[in-house]
XYZ file of C-alpha atoms in Angstrom:
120
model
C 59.053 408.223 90.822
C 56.513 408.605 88.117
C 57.174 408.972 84.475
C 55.342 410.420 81.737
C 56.419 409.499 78.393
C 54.742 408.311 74.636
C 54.579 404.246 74.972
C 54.584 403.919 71.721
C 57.671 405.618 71.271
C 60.546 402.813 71.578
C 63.340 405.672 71.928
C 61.724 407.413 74.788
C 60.895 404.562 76.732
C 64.407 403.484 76.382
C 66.009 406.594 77.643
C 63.620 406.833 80.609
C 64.559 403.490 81.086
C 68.598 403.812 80.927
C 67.937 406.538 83.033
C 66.009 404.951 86.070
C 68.289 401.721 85.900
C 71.308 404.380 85.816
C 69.700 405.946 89.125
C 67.872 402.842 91.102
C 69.525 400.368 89.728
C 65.954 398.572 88.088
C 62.619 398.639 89.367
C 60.787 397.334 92.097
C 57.009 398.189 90.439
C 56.253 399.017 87.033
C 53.100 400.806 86.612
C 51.331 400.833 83.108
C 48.657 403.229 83.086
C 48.896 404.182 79.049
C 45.346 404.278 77.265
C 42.951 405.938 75.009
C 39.884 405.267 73.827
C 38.055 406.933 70.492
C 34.300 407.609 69.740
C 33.628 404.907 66.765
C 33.587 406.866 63.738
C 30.425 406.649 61.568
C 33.150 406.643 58.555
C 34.089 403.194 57.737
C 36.939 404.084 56.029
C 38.847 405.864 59.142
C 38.040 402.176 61.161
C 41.308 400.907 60.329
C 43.363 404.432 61.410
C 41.154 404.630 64.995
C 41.859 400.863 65.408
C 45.536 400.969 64.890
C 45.750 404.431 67.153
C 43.877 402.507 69.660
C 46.237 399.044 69.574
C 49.376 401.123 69.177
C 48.963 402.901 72.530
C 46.822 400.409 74.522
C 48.526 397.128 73.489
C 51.395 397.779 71.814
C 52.637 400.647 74.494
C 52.141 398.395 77.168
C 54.071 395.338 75.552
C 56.464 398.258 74.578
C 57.134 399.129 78.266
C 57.063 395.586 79.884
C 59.893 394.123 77.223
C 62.126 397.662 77.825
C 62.274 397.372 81.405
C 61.542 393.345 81.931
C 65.032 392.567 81.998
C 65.974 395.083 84.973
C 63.322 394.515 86.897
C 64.777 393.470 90.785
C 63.363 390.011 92.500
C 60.092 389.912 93.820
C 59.664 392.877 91.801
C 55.739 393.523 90.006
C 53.942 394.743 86.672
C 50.881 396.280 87.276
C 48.382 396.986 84.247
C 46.190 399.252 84.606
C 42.868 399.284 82.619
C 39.008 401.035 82.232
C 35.642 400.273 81.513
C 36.771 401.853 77.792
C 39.600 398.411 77.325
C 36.687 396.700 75.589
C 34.568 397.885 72.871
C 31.759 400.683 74.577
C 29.393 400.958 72.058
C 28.255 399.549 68.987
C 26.861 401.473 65.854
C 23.063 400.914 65.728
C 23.087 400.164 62.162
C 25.602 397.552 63.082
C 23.109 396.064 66.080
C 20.509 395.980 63.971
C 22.547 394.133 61.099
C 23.349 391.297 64.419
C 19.867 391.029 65.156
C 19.015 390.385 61.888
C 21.827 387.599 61.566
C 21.233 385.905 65.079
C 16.880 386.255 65.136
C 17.779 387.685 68.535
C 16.017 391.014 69.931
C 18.971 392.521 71.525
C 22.987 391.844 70.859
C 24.951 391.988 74.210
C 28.418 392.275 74.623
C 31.293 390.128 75.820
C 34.580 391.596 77.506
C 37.006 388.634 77.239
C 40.011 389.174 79.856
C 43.599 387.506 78.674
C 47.075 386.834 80.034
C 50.075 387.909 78.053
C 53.372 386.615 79.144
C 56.548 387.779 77.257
């Protein structure tokens, strides 16, 4: 069964979740496919709003979900994550680039995608 529901919402996840362990019994896969991904704003003083939007859904959601429905989740049972090419930082301002440049005395500024574990 699929859900759609507001990860970062702690009551809604834990009705859908009362619900399905009401009905199955717990899960056998749980499925997080919860993300968004914002244009960098020019405005450096809406940087700290897009940021939080963006870890409140794509991190925070996702740890939201997992720690809801770890604790009914049946043996042998699996937590799939899913991700995009937009879970690591797209673009860079050019003003920003050129300010890297300028601190490394490199011609171009490449970026690094840095994959972790996280284990509740």
């Amino acid at each position: 069964k699929f859900l759609q529901m507001d990860v970062r919402d702690m009551e809604q996840v834990g009705k859908h979740r009362d619900k399905i362990v009401k009905t199955f019994g717990g899960l056998d896969i749980l499925v997080n496919n919860a993300g968004i991904y914002q244009k960098p704003e020019l405005d450096k003083t809406k940087f700290a709003e897009q940021a939080k939007q963006i870890l409140d859904t794509n991190y925070w959601g996702t740890k939201n979900v997992i720690s809801a429905y770890y604790h009914d989740m049946k043996p042998h049972s699996r937590i799939v994550n899913i991700t995009s090419n937009l879970a690591h930082v797209m673009s860079v301002v050019e003003e920003e680039q050129q300010k890297l440049r300028r601190l490394l005395g490199r011609g171009s500024v490449r970026q690094t995608v840095c994959v972790s574990w996280m284990v509740w």
